[in-house]
GROMACS .gro file of C-alpha atoms in nm:
model
  311
    1MET     CA    1   0.012   0.027   0.003
    2PRO     CA    2   0.152   0.333  -0.103
    3ASP     CA    3   0.189   0.618   0.147
    4ILE     CA    4   0.113   0.882  -0.027
    5LEU     CA    5  -0.245   0.852  -0.178
    6VAL     CA    6  -0.206   1.214  -0.430
    7ILE     CA    7  -0.615   1.301  -0.547
    8GLY     CA    8  -0.581   1.579  -0.862
    9SER     CA    9  -0.515   1.728  -1.181
   10LEU     CA   10  -0.317   1.569  -1.442
   11ASN     CA   11  -0.295   1.815  -1.739
   12ALA     CA   12  -0.105   1.787  -2.073
   13ASP     CA   13   0.119   2.096  -2.060
   14LEU     CA   14   0.129   2.333  -2.391
   15VAL     CA   15   0.428   2.577  -2.309
   16VAL     CA   16   0.605   2.851  -2.475
   17ARG     CA   17   0.869   3.041  -2.401
   18ALA     CA   18   0.847   3.420  -2.533
   19PRO     CA   19   1.015   3.742  -2.365
   20HIS     CA   20   0.748   3.845  -2.244
   21PHE     CA   21   0.330   3.785  -2.201
   22PRO     CA   22   0.107   3.935  -2.439
   23GLN     CA   23  -0.066   4.233  -2.468
   24PRO     CA   24  -0.439   4.225  -2.499
   25GLY     CA   25  -0.431   4.224  -2.912
   26GLU     CA   26  -0.045   4.158  -2.924
   27THR     CA   27   0.063   3.873  -3.120
   28ILE     CA   28   0.463   3.822  -3.010
   29SER     CA   29   0.731   3.513  -3.128
   30GLY     CA   30   0.768   3.241  -2.886
   31GLU     CA   31   1.026   2.958  -2.902
   32ASP     CA   32   0.916   2.605  -3.039
   33LEU     CA   33   0.604   2.499  -2.859
   34GLN     CA   34   0.691   2.215  -2.622
   35VAL     CA   35   0.448   1.958  -2.494
   36ILE     CA   36   0.498   1.872  -2.142
   37PRO     CA   37   0.362   1.646  -1.816
   38GLY     CA   38   0.163   1.841  -1.562
   39GLY     CA   39  -0.140   1.909  -1.322
   40LYS     CA   40  -0.054   2.019  -1.008
   41GLY     CA   41  -0.234   1.640  -0.884
   42ALA     CA   42   0.026   1.449  -1.089
   43ASN     CA   43   0.329   1.710  -1.022
   44GLN     CA   44   0.256   1.669  -0.689
   45ALA     CA   45   0.262   1.219  -0.684
   46VAL     CA   46   0.628   1.206  -0.993
   47ALA     CA   47   0.794   1.502  -0.705
   48ALA     CA   48   0.717   1.291  -0.400
   49ALA     CA   49   0.779   0.982  -0.641
   50ARG     CA   50   1.119   1.098  -0.767
   51LEU     CA   51   1.213   1.148  -0.360
   52GLY     CA   52   1.210   0.745  -0.254
   53ALA     CA   53   0.836   0.725  -0.184
   54SER     CA   54   0.548   0.523  -0.204
   55VAL     CA   55   0.261   0.767  -0.412
   56ALA     CA   56  -0.026   0.690  -0.614
   57MET     CA   57  -0.219   0.877  -0.836
   58LEU     CA   58  -0.603   0.901  -0.793
   59GLY     CA   59  -0.780   1.149  -1.157
   60ARG     CA   60  -0.896   1.064  -1.481
   61VAL     CA   61  -0.786   1.193  -1.814
   62GLY     CA   62  -0.935   1.119  -2.154
   63GLN     CA   63  -0.929   0.861  -2.400
   64ASP     CA   64  -0.663   1.045  -2.634
   65ASN     CA   65  -0.352   1.107  -2.685
   66PHE     CA   66  -0.256   1.319  -2.415
   67GLY     CA   67  -0.379   1.104  -2.157
   68ASP     CA   68  -0.176   0.764  -2.272
   69PHE     CA   69   0.125   1.024  -2.247
   70LEU     CA   70   0.001   1.118  -1.867
   71LEU     CA   71  -0.022   0.781  -1.747
   72ASP     CA   72   0.292   0.647  -1.934
   73ASN     CA   73   0.506   0.898  -1.771
   74LEU     CA   74   0.283   0.802  -1.420
   75LYS     CA   75   0.453   0.489  -1.468
   76SER     CA   76   0.784   0.588  -1.641
   77ASN     CA   77   0.810   0.788  -1.271
   78LYS     CA   78   0.725   0.528  -1.028
   79VAL     CA   79   0.372   0.596  -0.933
   80ASP     CA   80   0.083   0.357  -0.907
   81SER     CA   81  -0.190   0.485  -1.142
   82GLN     CA   82  -0.470   0.217  -1.122
   83LEU     CA   83  -0.693   0.450  -0.965
   84VAL     CA   84  -0.667   0.692  -1.281
   85GLN     CA   85  -0.929   0.625  -1.495
   86ARG     CA   86  -1.062   0.713  -1.886
   87ASP     CA   87  -1.311   0.980  -1.892
   88ALA     CA   88  -1.502   1.045  -2.255
   89ALA     CA   89  -1.399   1.347  -2.180
   90SER     CA   90  -1.130   1.553  -2.297
   91THR     CA   91  -0.778   1.541  -2.127
   92GLY     CA   92  -0.758   1.858  -1.893
   93THR     CA   93  -0.496   2.052  -2.097
   94ALA     CA   94  -0.263   2.409  -1.959
   95ILE     CA   95  -0.198   2.666  -2.232
   96ILE     CA   96   0.148   2.817  -2.034
   97VAL     CA   97   0.396   3.113  -2.119
   98VAL     CA   98   0.680   3.155  -2.002
   99ASP     CA   99   0.872   3.516  -2.027
  100SER     CA  100   1.219   3.613  -2.060
  101ASN     CA  101   1.201   3.602  -1.609
  102GLY     CA  102   1.104   3.300  -1.549
  103GLN     CA  103   0.755   3.376  -1.459
  104ASN     CA  104   0.442   3.207  -1.612
  105SER     CA  105   0.118   3.287  -1.703
  106ILE     CA  106  -0.104   2.968  -1.679
  107VAL     CA  107  -0.444   2.919  -1.904
  108LEU     CA  108  -0.684   2.585  -1.801
  109SER     CA  109  -0.831   2.343  -1.930
  110SER     CA  110  -1.049   2.042  -1.679
  111GLY     CA  111  -1.181   1.845  -1.926
  112ALA     CA  112  -1.173   1.471  -1.755
  113ASN     CA  113  -1.015   1.651  -1.441
  114GLY     CA  114  -1.367   1.802  -1.373
  115LYS     CA  115  -1.555   1.482  -1.401
  116VAL     CA  116  -1.313   1.382  -1.082
  117SER     CA  117  -1.580   1.233  -0.827
  118SER     CA  118  -1.662   1.105  -0.463
  119ALA     CA  119  -1.773   0.802  -0.639
  120ASP     CA  120  -1.397   0.788  -0.761
  121VAL     CA  121  -1.290   0.846  -0.392
  122HIS     CA  122  -1.443   0.583  -0.254
  123ARG     CA  123  -1.340   0.368  -0.455
  124ALA     CA  124  -1.002   0.378  -0.332
  125SER     CA  125  -0.807   0.256  -0.056
  126PHE     CA  126  -0.663   0.523   0.270
  127PRO     CA  127  -0.393   0.405   0.394
  128ALA     CA  128  -0.382   0.450   0.760
  129GLY     CA  129  -0.105   0.658   0.875
  130GLY     CA  130  -0.047   0.758   0.494
  131LEU     CA  131  -0.095   1.096   0.386
  132LEU     CA  132  -0.305   1.216   0.165
  133LEU     CA  133  -0.248   1.510  -0.083
  134LEU     CA  134  -0.485   1.729  -0.242
  135GLN     CA  135  -0.534   2.030  -0.450
  136LEU     CA  136  -0.865   2.231  -0.623
  137GLU     CA  137  -0.821   2.130  -1.038
  138ILE     CA  138  -1.085   1.865  -0.902
  139PRO     CA  139  -1.406   1.947  -0.790
  140THR     CA  140  -1.411   2.074  -0.390
  141PRO     CA  141  -1.709   1.865  -0.331
  142THR     CA  142  -1.506   1.591  -0.459
  143VAL     CA  143  -1.175   1.747  -0.250
  144LEU     CA  144  -1.407   1.776   0.066
  145SER     CA  145  -1.498   1.369  -0.021
  146ALA     CA  146  -1.155   1.245   0.019
  147ALA     CA  147  -1.071   1.442   0.329
  148GLN     CA  148  -1.351   1.335   0.520
  149ARG     CA  149  -1.274   0.973   0.410
  150ALA     CA  150  -0.886   1.040   0.497
  151LYS     CA  151  -0.940   1.151   0.817
  152GLN     CA  152  -1.249   0.858   0.863
  153ASN     CA  153  -0.885   0.610   0.781
  154ASN     CA  154  -0.582   0.796   0.987
  155MET     CA  155  -0.455   0.993   0.712
  156ARG     CA  156  -0.278   1.328   0.810
  157VAL     CA  157  -0.423   1.532   0.482
  158VAL     CA  158  -0.222   1.763   0.295
  159LEU     CA  159  -0.428   2.038   0.139
  160ASN     CA  160  -0.299   2.318  -0.091
  161PRO     CA  161  -0.572   2.525  -0.212
  162ALA     CA  162  -0.425   2.621  -0.541
  163PRO     CA  163  -0.570   2.749  -0.808
  164ALA     CA  164  -0.704   3.021  -0.579
  165LYS     CA  165  -1.064   3.022  -0.496
  166GLU     CA  166  -1.345   2.987  -0.205
  167ILE     CA  167  -1.374   2.701  -0.028
  168PRO     CA  168  -1.599   2.540   0.265
  169ALA     CA  169  -1.541   2.563   0.623
  170GLU     CA  170  -1.440   2.259   0.637
  171LEU     CA  171  -1.238   2.191   0.441
  172ILE     CA  172  -1.003   2.403   0.551
  173SER     CA  173  -1.084   2.198   0.883
  174LEU     CA  174  -0.972   1.876   0.750
  175ALA     CA  175  -0.617   2.011   0.680
  176ASP     CA  176  -0.359   1.891   0.888
  177PHE     CA  177  -0.131   2.076   0.655
  178LEU     CA  178  -0.231   2.374   0.511
  179ILE     CA  179   0.004   2.491   0.227
  180PRO     CA  180  -0.106   2.801   0.053
  181ASN     CA  181   0.119   3.111  -0.164
  182GLU     CA  182   0.102   3.437  -0.088
  183SER     CA  183  -0.191   3.521  -0.264
  184GLU     CA  184  -0.338   3.163  -0.229
  185LEU     CA  185  -0.344   3.340   0.157
  186GLY     CA  186  -0.511   3.635   0.070
  187LEU     CA  187  -0.734   3.503  -0.097
  188LEU     CA  188  -0.878   3.250   0.176
  189THR     CA  189  -0.870   3.483   0.447
  190GLY     CA  190  -0.972   3.889   0.268
  191LEU     CA  191  -0.660   3.998   0.474
  192PRO     CA  192  -0.338   4.156   0.254
  193VAL     CA  193  -0.047   3.972   0.266
  194THR     CA  194   0.287   4.176   0.119
  195ASP     CA  195   0.550   4.046   0.369
  196ILE     CA  196   0.636   3.777   0.660
  197SER     CA  197   0.415   3.993   0.901
  198SER     CA  198   0.126   3.992   0.711
  199ALA     CA  199   0.107   3.642   0.605
  200GLU     CA  200   0.173   3.502   0.962
  201LYS     CA  201  -0.155   3.758   1.081
  202ALA     CA  202  -0.347   3.544   0.737
  203ALA     CA  203  -0.195   3.241   0.874
  204LYS     CA  204  -0.347   3.237   1.221
  205ARG     CA  205  -0.651   3.313   1.095
  206LEU     CA  206  -0.657   2.996   0.905
  207LEU     CA  207  -0.568   2.827   1.221
  208GLU     CA  208  -0.875   3.000   1.484
  209ARG     CA  209  -1.118   2.843   1.127
  210GLY     CA  210  -0.956   2.528   1.221
  211ALA     CA  211  -0.646   2.423   1.043
  212GLN     CA  212  -0.385   2.232   1.228
  213ASN     CA  213  -0.074   2.366   1.060
  214VAL     CA  214  -0.060   2.660   0.784
  215ILE     CA  215   0.270   2.702   0.599
  216VAL     CA  216   0.314   2.958   0.399
  217THR     CA  217   0.491   2.947   0.051
  218MET     CA  218   0.676   3.290  -0.019
  219GLY     CA  219   0.899   3.225  -0.370
  220GLY     CA  220   1.256   3.402  -0.287
  221LYS     CA  221   1.127   3.491   0.030
  222GLY     CA  222   1.094   3.111   0.169
  223ALA     CA  223   0.780   2.993   0.373
  224LEU     CA  224   0.653   3.033   0.680
  225VAL     CA  225   0.497   2.740   0.948
  226VAL     CA  226   0.269   2.867   1.260
  227SER     CA  227   0.061   2.617   1.457
  228GLY     CA  228  -0.012   2.632   1.785
  229THR     CA  229   0.301   2.584   1.897
  230GLN     CA  230   0.554   2.765   1.672
  231VAL     CA  231   0.542   3.050   1.442
  232THR     CA  232   0.877   2.991   1.177
  233HIS     CA  233   0.962   3.140   0.896
  234VAL     CA  234   1.285   2.928   0.704
  235ASP     CA  235   1.509   3.091   0.437
  236THR     CA  236   1.516   2.941   0.093
  237TYR     CA  237   1.785   2.877  -0.142
  238LYS     CA  238   1.955   3.114  -0.374
  239VAL     CA  239   2.023   3.003  -0.736
  240ASN     CA  240   1.934   3.125  -1.129
  241VAL     CA  241   1.531   3.105  -1.197
  242VAL     CA  242   1.429   2.974  -1.520
  243ASP     CA  243   1.078   2.832  -1.471
  244THR     CA  244   0.912   2.871  -1.140
  245THR     CA  245   0.630   2.694  -1.327
  246ALA     CA  246   0.627   2.356  -1.039
  247ALA     CA  247   0.801   2.566  -0.763
  248GLY     CA  248   0.509   2.485  -0.598
  249ASP     CA  249   0.428   2.116  -0.624
  250ALA     CA  250   0.855   2.060  -0.567
  251PHE     CA  251   0.835   2.232  -0.247
  252ILE     CA  252   0.480   1.981  -0.154
  253GLY     CA  253   0.560   1.689  -0.311
  254GLY     CA  254   0.948   1.679  -0.082
  255PHE     CA  255   0.765   1.832   0.232
  256ALA     CA  256   0.572   1.514   0.215
  257ALA     CA  257   0.862   1.280   0.153
  258GLN     CA  258   1.088   1.394   0.414
  259LEU     CA  259   0.759   1.390   0.676
  260LEU     CA  260   0.691   1.104   0.645
  261GLU     CA  261   1.064   1.011   0.638
  262SER     CA  262   1.114   1.160   0.955
  263ASP     CA  263   0.780   1.001   1.118
  264SER     CA  264   0.605   1.333   1.188
  265LEU     CA  265   0.353   1.090   1.488
  266LEU     CA  266   0.592   1.208   1.729
  267SER     CA  267   0.445   1.234   2.099
  268ASN     CA  268   0.723   1.511   2.205
  269VAL     CA  269   0.554   1.892   2.096
  270GLN     CA  270   0.911   2.011   2.060
  271GLU     CA  271   1.002   1.735   1.832
  272GLN     CA  272   0.766   1.742   1.625
  273ALA     CA  273   0.820   2.147   1.523
  274LEU     CA  274   1.138   2.078   1.455
  275VAL     CA  275   1.026   1.738   1.222
  276LEU     CA  276   0.819   1.979   1.096
  277GLN     CA  277   1.113   2.252   1.034
  278LYS     CA  278   1.305   1.986   0.883
  279ALA     CA  279   1.047   1.885   0.585
  280VAL     CA  280   1.018   2.308   0.491
  281ARG     CA  281   1.321   2.282   0.535
  282TYR     CA  282   1.401   2.013   0.274
  283GLY     CA  283   1.080   2.133   0.040
  284CYS     CA  284   1.303   2.521   0.042
  285ALA     CA  285   1.523   2.315  -0.120
  286CYS     CA  286   1.309   2.086  -0.372
  287GLY     CA  287   1.145   2.424  -0.448
  288ALA     CA  288   1.437   2.613  -0.573
  289LEU     CA  289   1.583   2.298  -0.782
  290ALA     CA  290   1.246   2.293  -0.913
  291THR     CA  291   1.260   2.641  -1.049
  292THR     CA  292   1.690   2.569  -1.247
  293LYS     CA  293   1.442   2.357  -1.523
  294PHE     CA  294   1.258   2.401  -1.774
  295GLY     CA  295   0.875   2.287  -1.804
  296ALA     CA  296   0.662   2.159  -1.488
  297GLN     CA  297   0.748   1.739  -1.411
  298PRO     CA  298   1.085   1.802  -1.606
  299SER     CA  299   1.250   1.980  -1.366
  300LEU     CA  300   1.193   1.808  -1.058
  301PRO     CA  301   1.437   1.687  -0.877
  302THR     CA  302   1.532   1.358  -0.731
  303LYS     CA  303   1.661   1.254  -0.404
  304GLU     CA  304   2.015   1.299  -0.482
  305GLU     CA  305   1.998   1.549  -0.692
  306VAL     CA  306   1.827   1.752  -0.355
  307GLU     CA  307   2.062   1.574  -0.153
  308LYS     CA  308   2.378   1.683  -0.369
  309PHE     CA  309   2.212   2.020  -0.317
  310LEU     CA  310   2.195   2.030   0.048
  311GLU     CA  311   2.622   1.924   0.081
   0.00000   0.00000   0.00000
C-alpha cells in the first residue's frame, strides 16, 4: 500500500517561451511549442515519487493521445496509476507562456479533471498513517469528500488550496497541513499578504478556522510555518531561476516525502516542531531546484539531486 495518495489533476502542459506576456490584441513570437506532463496533482505525485516515497495517484484523463502520454509518464516515474480512469471528456490541458524572467501565465482547460467525483474517491483505499495530498484543480466537493475519507482512515491531509478559490470551512478544518502561497492565503482570509508579518497574521486566521498547521510558500522569501506551538520563518536557497511553473508542487512533494521519512507522529511537541521545520526546509530545497529547469515535471528533482544540493 502506497504511503502517499494524491487525488487531483493530470494535465498536458502546452508550453511556449516568449520574451514577455502578450498584451491584449498583441501577437508576439515565441519559441517552439513543448508538450510536457503536468497538472498539480500529477506534479506532486511525481515530485514525491522521485524523492523515494511510495505514491499512488487518483484522477481522470481522456481517451486521447494526451491521456496515453500522461499515464505512461506516471508509470515511468514509479507512480501507481491504477486509480486513474479514462473518461469520454478530453484530457485536461494547460496553456502556459513563460517569460524571460521565468515567470509564467497559465490558462487551464479542466477536461476530464472536472469529472473526478466522490464516487471515484469512495472506490479507493486510504492507507492508515499515510498522507493524502489534495489541490483544487478537480471539483471542490470531491476534494472535501477525499479529506473526510482520509480522516475516517487515520490519514493526515496536506491541502494545497490552488488555484486560489473560496473553499468550505469544513475543508480548512480537515487540513493537517494547509499550504497556500501568498495570493492564495490572501484570498482565503480576505487579508492583505505583502510580507512575513502580514502572512503570519493571515495564517493565524486560518488556525482560528480549524487548520492544524499553515505553511505559507513565499517564493524568494522562503516559507513561513505557523501552528499552535510555533511561528518559524525558513529561508529559501539562492538559485538562478529559469521557470517557476512547478516550484510549489516540488515544495509539496518534498515536504510530504520528508515528513514521512522523519515520522511526524512523534508524541513530543518539541520534536514535532523540529520535524515540521526539517520537512519545510527540505521542501524549500526541492522548490528552489525545480526553478532551475524548464517545464513542470522535467524540473522536479530526484532524491540524489536534493541531497547533493543540500551538501
